[in-house]
């Protein structure tokens, strides 16, 4: 078989050490922040029953599934997202757990999508969820975790913004301008694509699919463009709209109390395409608008019940590593993942090799990273190898040093040397 027949599949990635190190830096930050907020880590299988997604996630994800029938005749799919798995896991055990439940995970997910910048057919995703708390404080807490996850990686409010909305408020606004109940789903889809579709196309769709006249369609788009205060000014006198304004106002206020107000922007055009969202939703974007959403989430109060569990409120988000990696690279925040080790042990002659191996193992047992030449080489070649390995110091083991019970430590950065007794190596 030719090597060309064994190429990596389109949309998938290899992770050589420098890329693996970058990925791990992101994962370490995600874990550190989640633990700081009191969340516990969990995981689930990468293969799930197909029905878990057919019923719970909406048509868009179902069309992108890696689905097949397994050898047991079961219809299965590689997981395209983690929230349905979380709902399935908690559906079997949540009744005996104290609330709220604070869980996070970093699964690998799979979707058969058209490739473009920031979108592949696999990615890793940070999922953070609070289950069992209906109050707005849980919504604010979840977004605060997401914001801090990016800040921990060196990003600031100059780099990204959280655009927040509430599907309940948007529903009331749509009804206020005349969208019929049966057309709300279509109207949500139109609003979700406002920034991608031409203005004239959006107006036409609101007339054809949502039943609005042209004036009402224009009025709606103007309201959405100006955000929360425009809604309050234009529709706040209506009881149905006024009542829906308060949760979003409280949400923004709580994030302000946390010192995160500079990161938050109310934008009712944020809908979130997944079918299970029921309340406040949000997406995080780079400020320059050059990339896809970094993160998205919101409230999904009925999902656990749909998979046979108890009726519990829930809120969470997913943050992918692909777009985030692009943003960190663009901002010059990709960490240095060059190889580094503490010591490279150099044998002056083959006669010192046995002692050199003992010294290497002694240092490894004390937690140091140590390498050495795996076959006999001259001192010059070994020192060059030490440089390639990124060693901080070379420990030169020669007959004269061993006679004194010592080694010569040479710092690779400047060539300075000192003698260290072997029993003092730690």
Coordinates of C-alpha atoms in Angstrom, one line a residue:
X1 CA 0.0 0.0 0.0
X2 CA 1.4 3.4 -1.0
X3 CA 2.1 6.0 1.7
X4 CA -0.3 8.3 -0.1
X5 CA -3.2 5.9 0.8
X6 CA -2.5 6.3 4.5
X7 CA -2.8 10.0 4.9
X8 CA -4.5 11.6 7.9
X9 CA -8.3 11.9 7.3
X10 CA -9.6 15.4 6.3
X11 CA -10.6 17.5 9.3
X12 CA -8.5 15.6 11.8
X13 CA -5.2 16.5 13.5
X14 CA -2.0 15.0 14.5
X15 CA -0.4 16.3 17.7
X16 CA 3.4 16.3 17.5
X17 CA 5.1 17.4 20.8
X18 CA 5.0 21.1 20.1
X19 CA 1.2 21.0 19.3
X20 CA 0.5 18.5 22.1
X21 CA 2.3 20.9 24.5
X22 CA 0.1 23.8 23.3
X23 CA -3.0 21.7 23.7
X24 CA -2.0 20.7 27.2
X25 CA -1.4 24.3 28.2
X26 CA -5.0 25.1 27.2
X27 CA -6.3 22.0 29.1
X28 CA -4.3 22.9 32.2
X29 CA -5.8 26.4 32.3
X30 CA -9.3 25.0 31.8
X31 CA -8.9 22.5 34.6
X32 CA -7.3 25.1 36.9
X33 CA -10.1 27.6 36.5
X34 CA -12.9 24.9 36.8
X35 CA -11.4 23.6 40.0
X36 CA -11.0 27.2 41.3
X37 CA -14.8 27.6 41.0
X38 CA -15.5 24.3 42.8
X39 CA -16.3 22.1 39.8
X40 CA -15.6 18.3 39.6
X41 CA -14.3 16.6 36.5
X42 CA -16.2 13.7 34.7
X43 CA -16.2 11.9 31.4
X44 CA -18.3 9.5 29.3
X45 CA -17.9 7.2 26.3
X46 CA -17.1 8.7 22.9
X47 CA -19.8 6.4 21.4
X48 CA -23.4 7.0 22.3
X49 CA -26.9 5.7 21.2
X50 CA -27.9 7.7 18.1
X51 CA -31.3 8.5 19.6
X52 CA -29.6 10.6 22.3
X53 CA -28.9 13.2 19.6
X54 CA -31.8 12.7 17.2
X55 CA -34.3 13.8 19.9
X56 CA -32.3 16.2 21.9
X57 CA -30.0 18.4 19.8
X58 CA -31.9 19.5 16.8
X59 CA -31.6 18.9 13.0
X60 CA -28.2 20.8 12.5
X61 CA -26.2 18.4 14.7
X62 CA -28.1 15.3 13.5
X63 CA -27.1 16.0 9.9
X64 CA -23.4 16.2 11.0
X65 CA -23.2 13.0 13.0
X66 CA -20.7 10.3 12.5
X67 CA -23.4 7.6 12.9
X68 CA -23.5 3.9 12.0
X69 CA -24.9 0.6 13.0
X70 CA -22.5 -1.4 15.2
X71 CA -22.0 -5.2 15.2
X72 CA -24.8 -5.6 17.8
X73 CA -27.3 -4.0 15.4
X74 CA -27.4 -0.8 17.5
X75 CA -27.6 2.7 15.9
X76 CA -24.8 4.6 17.4
X77 CA -22.9 7.9 16.9
X78 CA -19.6 9.4 17.9
X79 CA -20.5 12.2 20.3
X80 CA -20.9 15.5 18.6
X81 CA -21.4 17.4 21.9
X82 CA -21.2 16.5 25.6
X83 CA -24.4 18.0 27.1
X84 CA -26.7 15.0 26.1
X85 CA -24.2 12.6 27.6
X86 CA -24.2 14.7 30.8
X87 CA -28.0 14.5 30.9
X88 CA -27.9 10.8 30.4
X89 CA -25.3 10.3 33.2
X90 CA -27.2 12.5 35.6
X91 CA -30.6 11.1 34.6
X92 CA -29.5 7.8 36.2
X93 CA -28.1 9.2 39.5
X94 CA -29.1 12.8 40.1
X95 CA -31.9 12.0 42.5
X96 CA -29.4 11.0 45.2
X97 CA -27.0 13.9 44.7
X98 CA -26.8 17.1 46.6
X99 CA -27.7 20.2 44.5
X100 CA -26.4 22.2 42.7
X101 CA -24.2 19.8 40.8
X102 CA -21.0 21.5 39.4
X103 CA -19.3 19.3 36.8
X104 CA -16.9 19.9 34.0
X105 CA -15.2 17.8 31.3
X106 CA -12.8 18.0 28.4
X107 CA -14.1 15.5 25.8
X108 CA -13.1 15.0 22.2
X109 CA -16.1 15.6 19.9
X110 CA -16.8 14.7 16.3
X111 CA -18.9 16.4 13.6
X112 CA -18.8 15.8 9.9
X113 CA -18.7 19.5 8.9
X114 CA -17.3 21.6 6.0
X115 CA -13.8 22.5 7.0
X116 CA -12.9 26.2 7.4
X117 CA -10.7 28.3 9.7
X118 CA -11.6 27.4 13.3
X119 CA -13.8 24.4 12.3
X120 CA -12.6 20.9 11.9
X121 CA -14.3 17.5 12.1
X122 CA -12.9 16.8 15.5
X123 CA -12.1 19.1 18.4
X124 CA -11.6 19.1 22.2
X125 CA -14.1 21.0 24.2
X126 CA -14.3 22.4 27.7
X127 CA -17.8 21.7 29.1
X128 CA -18.9 23.4 32.3
X129 CA -22.4 22.9 33.8
X130 CA -24.4 23.7 36.9
X131 CA -27.4 21.4 37.4
X132 CA -30.1 21.9 40.0
X133 CA -30.2 25.7 40.4
X134 CA -32.8 27.8 38.6
X135 CA -31.6 31.2 39.8
X136 CA -29.8 33.7 37.6
X137 CA -26.8 33.5 39.8
X138 CA -26.0 30.1 38.3
X139 CA -26.1 31.6 34.8
X140 CA -23.7 34.3 35.8
X141 CA -21.4 31.9 37.6
X142 CA -21.1 29.7 34.4
X143 CA -20.2 32.7 32.2
X144 CA -17.7 33.9 34.8
X145 CA -16.0 30.5 34.5
X146 CA -15.8 30.9 30.8
X147 CA -14.4 34.4 30.9
X148 CA -11.8 33.5 33.5
X149 CA -10.8 30.5 31.4
X150 CA -9.7 32.9 28.7
X151 CA -8.2 35.4 31.1
X152 CA -6.1 32.6 32.6
X153 CA -4.6 32.1 29.2
X154 CA -3.6 35.7 28.9
X155 CA -6.5 37.2 27.0
X156 CA -8.2 40.4 28.2
X157 CA -11.4 42.4 27.5
X158 CA -9.5 44.0 24.6
X159 CA -9.3 40.5 23.0
X160 CA -12.8 39.1 23.5
X161 CA -16.4 39.8 24.5
X162 CA -19.3 37.8 25.8
X163 CA -22.5 38.6 23.8
X164 CA -25.5 37.6 25.9
X165 CA -29.2 37.2 25.3
X166 CA -32.3 35.5 26.6
X167 CA -34.5 33.3 24.4
X168 CA -37.5 34.0 26.6
X169 CA -37.1 37.8 26.1
X170 CA -36.6 37.3 22.4
X171 CA -39.7 35.2 22.2
X172 CA -41.7 38.0 23.9
X173 CA -40.2 40.6 21.5
X174 CA -41.1 38.5 18.4
X175 CA -44.6 38.0 19.7
X176 CA -44.9 41.8 20.4
X177 CA -44.0 42.7 16.8
X178 CA -46.6 40.2 15.4
X179 CA -44.8 36.8 14.9
X180 CA -47.3 34.0 15.2
X181 CA -46.7 31.2 17.7
X182 CA -46.3 28.7 15.0
X183 CA -43.7 30.8 13.2
X184 CA -41.5 31.4 16.3
X185 CA -39.1 28.6 15.3
X186 CA -38.6 30.1 11.9
X187 CA -38.1 33.5 13.3
X188 CA -35.4 32.2 15.7
X189 CA -33.5 30.7 12.8
X190 CA -33.8 34.0 10.9
X191 CA -32.5 36.0 13.8
X192 CA -29.7 33.5 14.3
X193 CA -28.4 34.2 10.8
X194 CA -28.9 38.1 10.8
X195 CA -25.2 38.7 10.7
X196 CA -24.5 36.3 7.9
X197 CA -27.4 37.0 5.6
X198 CA -27.8 40.3 3.6
X199 CA -30.2 42.8 5.1
X200 CA -32.7 42.5 2.3
X201 CA -32.7 38.7 2.5
X202 CA -33.5 38.9 6.2
X203 CA -36.4 41.3 5.7
X204 CA -37.8 39.0 3.0
X205 CA -37.5 35.9 5.2
X206 CA -39.2 37.7 8.1
X207 CA -42.1 38.5 5.8
X208 CA -42.3 35.1 4.1
X209 CA -41.5 32.7 7.0
X210 CA -42.5 34.7 10.1
X211 CA -45.6 36.5 8.7
X212 CA -44.4 40.1 9.4
X213 CA -45.1 43.0 7.2
X214 CA -42.1 45.0 6.0
X215 CA -42.5 47.8 8.6
X216 CA -42.6 45.3 11.5
X217 CA -39.6 43.4 10.1
X218 CA -37.6 46.6 9.9
X219 CA -38.7 47.6 13.4
X220 CA -37.6 44.2 14.8
X221 CA -34.2 44.4 13.3
X222 CA -33.6 47.9 14.6
X223 CA -34.6 46.8 18.1
X224 CA -32.3 43.8 18.0
X225 CA -29.4 46.0 16.8
X226 CA -29.7 48.4 19.8
X227 CA -30.1 45.8 22.5
X228 CA -31.6 45.8 25.9
X229 CA -32.4 49.4 26.4
X230 CA -34.1 49.6 23.0
X231 CA -36.3 46.7 24.0
X232 CA -37.1 48.4 27.3
X233 CA -38.0 51.7 25.5
X234 CA -40.1 50.1 22.8
X235 CA -41.8 47.3 24.6
X236 CA -41.1 47.7 28.3
X237 CA -44.7 48.8 28.8
X238 CA -46.0 45.4 27.8
X239 CA -46.2 43.1 30.8
X240 CA -45.0 40.0 28.9
X241 CA -41.9 41.8 27.7
X242 CA -41.2 43.8 30.9
X243 CA -41.2 40.6 33.0
X244 CA -38.6 39.0 30.7
X245 CA -36.3 42.0 30.9
X246 CA -35.5 41.5 34.6
X247 CA -33.5 38.2 34.5
X248 CA -31.2 39.5 31.9
X249 CA -30.7 42.8 33.7
X250 CA -29.9 40.9 37.0
X251 CA -27.5 38.6 35.0
X252 CA -25.6 41.6 33.7
X253 CA -25.6 43.2 37.1
X254 CA -24.1 40.1 38.8
X255 CA -21.3 39.9 36.3
X256 CA -20.6 43.5 37.0
X257 CA -20.3 42.8 40.7
X258 CA -17.7 40.2 39.8
X259 CA -15.7 42.8 38.0
X260 CA -16.5 41.2 34.6
X261 CA -18.8 43.9 33.2
X262 CA -16.2 45.0 30.6
X263 CA -16.5 41.6 29.0
X264 CA -20.3 41.5 28.7
X265 CA -22.5 42.9 25.9
X266 CA -26.3 42.4 25.6
X267 CA -27.1 41.3 22.1
X268 CA -30.5 39.7 21.4
X269 CA -29.3 38.4 18.0
X270 CA -27.5 35.6 20.0
X271 CA -29.9 32.7 19.7
X272 CA -27.8 29.5 19.9
X273 CA -29.0 26.9 17.4
X274 CA -29.3 23.9 19.6
X275 CA -32.9 23.0 20.3
X276 CA -32.7 22.4 24.0
X277 CA -31.8 26.0 25.2
X278 CA -34.6 27.6 27.2
X279 CA -33.4 30.9 28.7
X280 CA -30.3 33.0 28.9
X281 CA -27.8 32.2 26.2
X282 CA -24.3 33.6 25.3
X283 CA -21.4 33.3 22.9
X284 CA -17.8 34.6 23.3
X285 CA -16.2 36.2 20.3
X286 CA -12.9 37.9 19.5
X287 CA -13.2 41.6 19.5
X288 CA -11.8 42.0 16.0
X289 CA -14.6 39.8 14.6
X290 CA -12.1 37.6 12.7
X291 CA -13.0 34.2 14.1
X292 CA -16.0 32.0 14.8
X293 CA -17.4 31.9 18.3
X294 CA -14.9 30.8 20.9
X295 CA -17.5 29.5 23.2
X296 CA -21.3 29.1 23.5
X297 CA -23.8 28.1 26.1
X298 CA -26.9 28.9 28.1
X299 CA -29.7 27.5 30.1
X300 CA -31.3 24.2 29.2
X301 CA -33.9 23.4 31.9
X302 CA -35.7 20.5 30.3
X303 CA -32.9 18.3 28.9
X304 CA -32.5 15.9 31.9
X305 CA -36.2 15.2 31.9
X306 CA -36.1 14.4 28.1
X307 CA -33.6 11.6 28.7
X308 CA -35.7 10.1 31.5
X309 CA -34.2 11.8 34.5
X310 CA -35.7 14.1 37.1
X311 CA -36.9 17.6 36.1
X312 CA -33.9 19.8 37.0
X313 CA -32.8 23.2 35.8
X314 CA -29.4 23.4 34.2
X315 CA -27.0 25.9 32.6
X316 CA -23.6 25.3 30.9
X317 CA -21.3 26.0 28.0
X318 CA -18.9 24.4 25.6
X319 CA -15.6 26.0 24.6
X320 CA -13.6 24.4 21.7
X321 CA -9.8 24.3 21.4
X322 CA -9.6 25.0 17.7
X323 CA -10.9 28.6 17.6
X324 CA -9.2 29.3 20.9
X325 CA -5.9 28.1 19.6
X326 CA -6.3 30.4 16.6
X327 CA -7.0 33.4 18.8
X328 CA -4.1 32.7 21.1
X329 CA -1.7 32.3 18.2
X330 CA -3.0 35.6 16.6
X331 CA -2.4 37.4 19.9
X332 CA 1.1 36.1 20.3
X333 CA 0.0 34.0 23.3
X334 CA 1.0 30.6 22.1
X335 CA 3.4 29.3 24.8
X336 CA 6.9 28.2 24.2
X337 CA 6.7 24.4 24.0
X338 CA 10.4 23.8 23.1
X339 CA 11.8 20.7 24.7
X340 CA 13.3 21.2 28.1
X341 CA 15.1 18.8 30.4
X342 CA 17.0 19.4 33.7
X343 CA 20.1 17.4 33.0
X344 CA 22.0 15.6 30.3
X345 CA 24.6 13.1 31.7
X346 CA 27.8 12.9 29.7
X347 CA 30.2 10.0 30.0
X348 CA 33.8 11.0 29.2
X349 CA 34.7 7.4 28.2
X350 CA 32.8 4.1 28.2
X351 CA 34.4 3.2 31.5
X352 CA 32.3 5.8 33.2
X353 CA 29.0 4.7 31.6
X354 CA 27.9 2.5 34.5
X355 CA 28.3 5.4 37.0
X356 CA 26.6 7.8 34.6
X357 CA 23.5 5.5 34.4
X358 CA 23.4 5.3 38.2
X359 CA 23.6 9.1 38.5
X360 CA 20.8 9.5 35.9
X361 CA 18.5 7.2 37.7
X362 CA 19.3 8.8 41.1
X363 CA 18.2 12.2 39.7
X364 CA 15.1 10.8 38.0
X365 CA 14.0 9.2 41.3
X366 CA 14.1 12.7 42.8
X367 CA 11.8 14.1 40.1
X368 CA 14.3 15.6 37.6
X369 CA 14.1 15.1 33.8
X370 CA 17.3 13.5 32.6
X371 CA 18.7 12.1 29.3
X372 CA 21.9 10.7 28.1
X373 CA 23.4 9.2 24.9
X374 CA 22.2 5.7 24.2
X375 CA 25.4 4.7 22.6
X376 CA 29.1 5.6 23.0
X377 CA 29.9 9.0 21.7
X378 CA 32.6 11.6 22.1
X379 CA 32.1 14.4 24.7
X380 CA 31.6 17.0 22.0
X381 CA 28.8 15.1 20.3
X382 CA 27.2 14.4 23.7
X383 CA 27.2 18.1 24.6
X384 CA 25.6 18.9 21.2
X385 CA 22.9 16.4 22.0
X386 CA 22.4 18.0 25.3
X387 CA 21.7 21.3 23.5
X388 CA 19.2 19.7 21.2
X389 CA 17.4 18.1 24.1
X390 CA 17.1 21.5 25.8
X391 CA 19.1 20.6 28.8
X392 CA 19.7 23.2 31.4
X393 CA 22.9 21.5 32.6
X394 CA 25.3 18.8 31.4
X395 CA 26.7 16.6 34.1
X396 CA 30.1 15.5 32.9
X397 CA 31.2 12.1 34.4
X398 CA 34.9 11.6 33.9
X399 CA 37.6 9.5 35.6
X400 CA 39.1 12.4 37.5
X401 CA 35.7 13.6 38.8
X402 CA 34.8 10.1 39.9
X403 CA 38.0 9.7 41.7
X404 CA 36.9 12.7 43.8
X405 CA 33.3 11.4 44.1
X406 CA 32.0 14.3 42.0
X407 CA 30.8 15.4 38.6
X408 CA 31.3 18.6 36.6
X409 CA 28.1 20.5 36.0
X410 CA 28.2 22.8 32.9
X411 CA 25.4 25.3 32.4
X412 CA 24.5 25.1 28.7
X413 CA 23.3 28.8 28.5
X414 CA 26.7 30.3 29.3
X415 CA 29.2 27.4 29.6
X416 CA 30.0 28.1 33.3
X417 CA 31.1 25.1 35.3
X418 CA 31.1 23.9 38.9
X419 CA 32.0 20.7 40.6
X420 CA 29.2 18.9 42.6
X421 CA 29.8 15.9 44.9
X422 CA 27.6 13.0 43.8
X423 CA 26.0 12.5 47.2
X424 CA 24.9 16.2 47.0
X425 CA 23.0 15.7 43.7
X426 CA 19.3 16.2 44.4

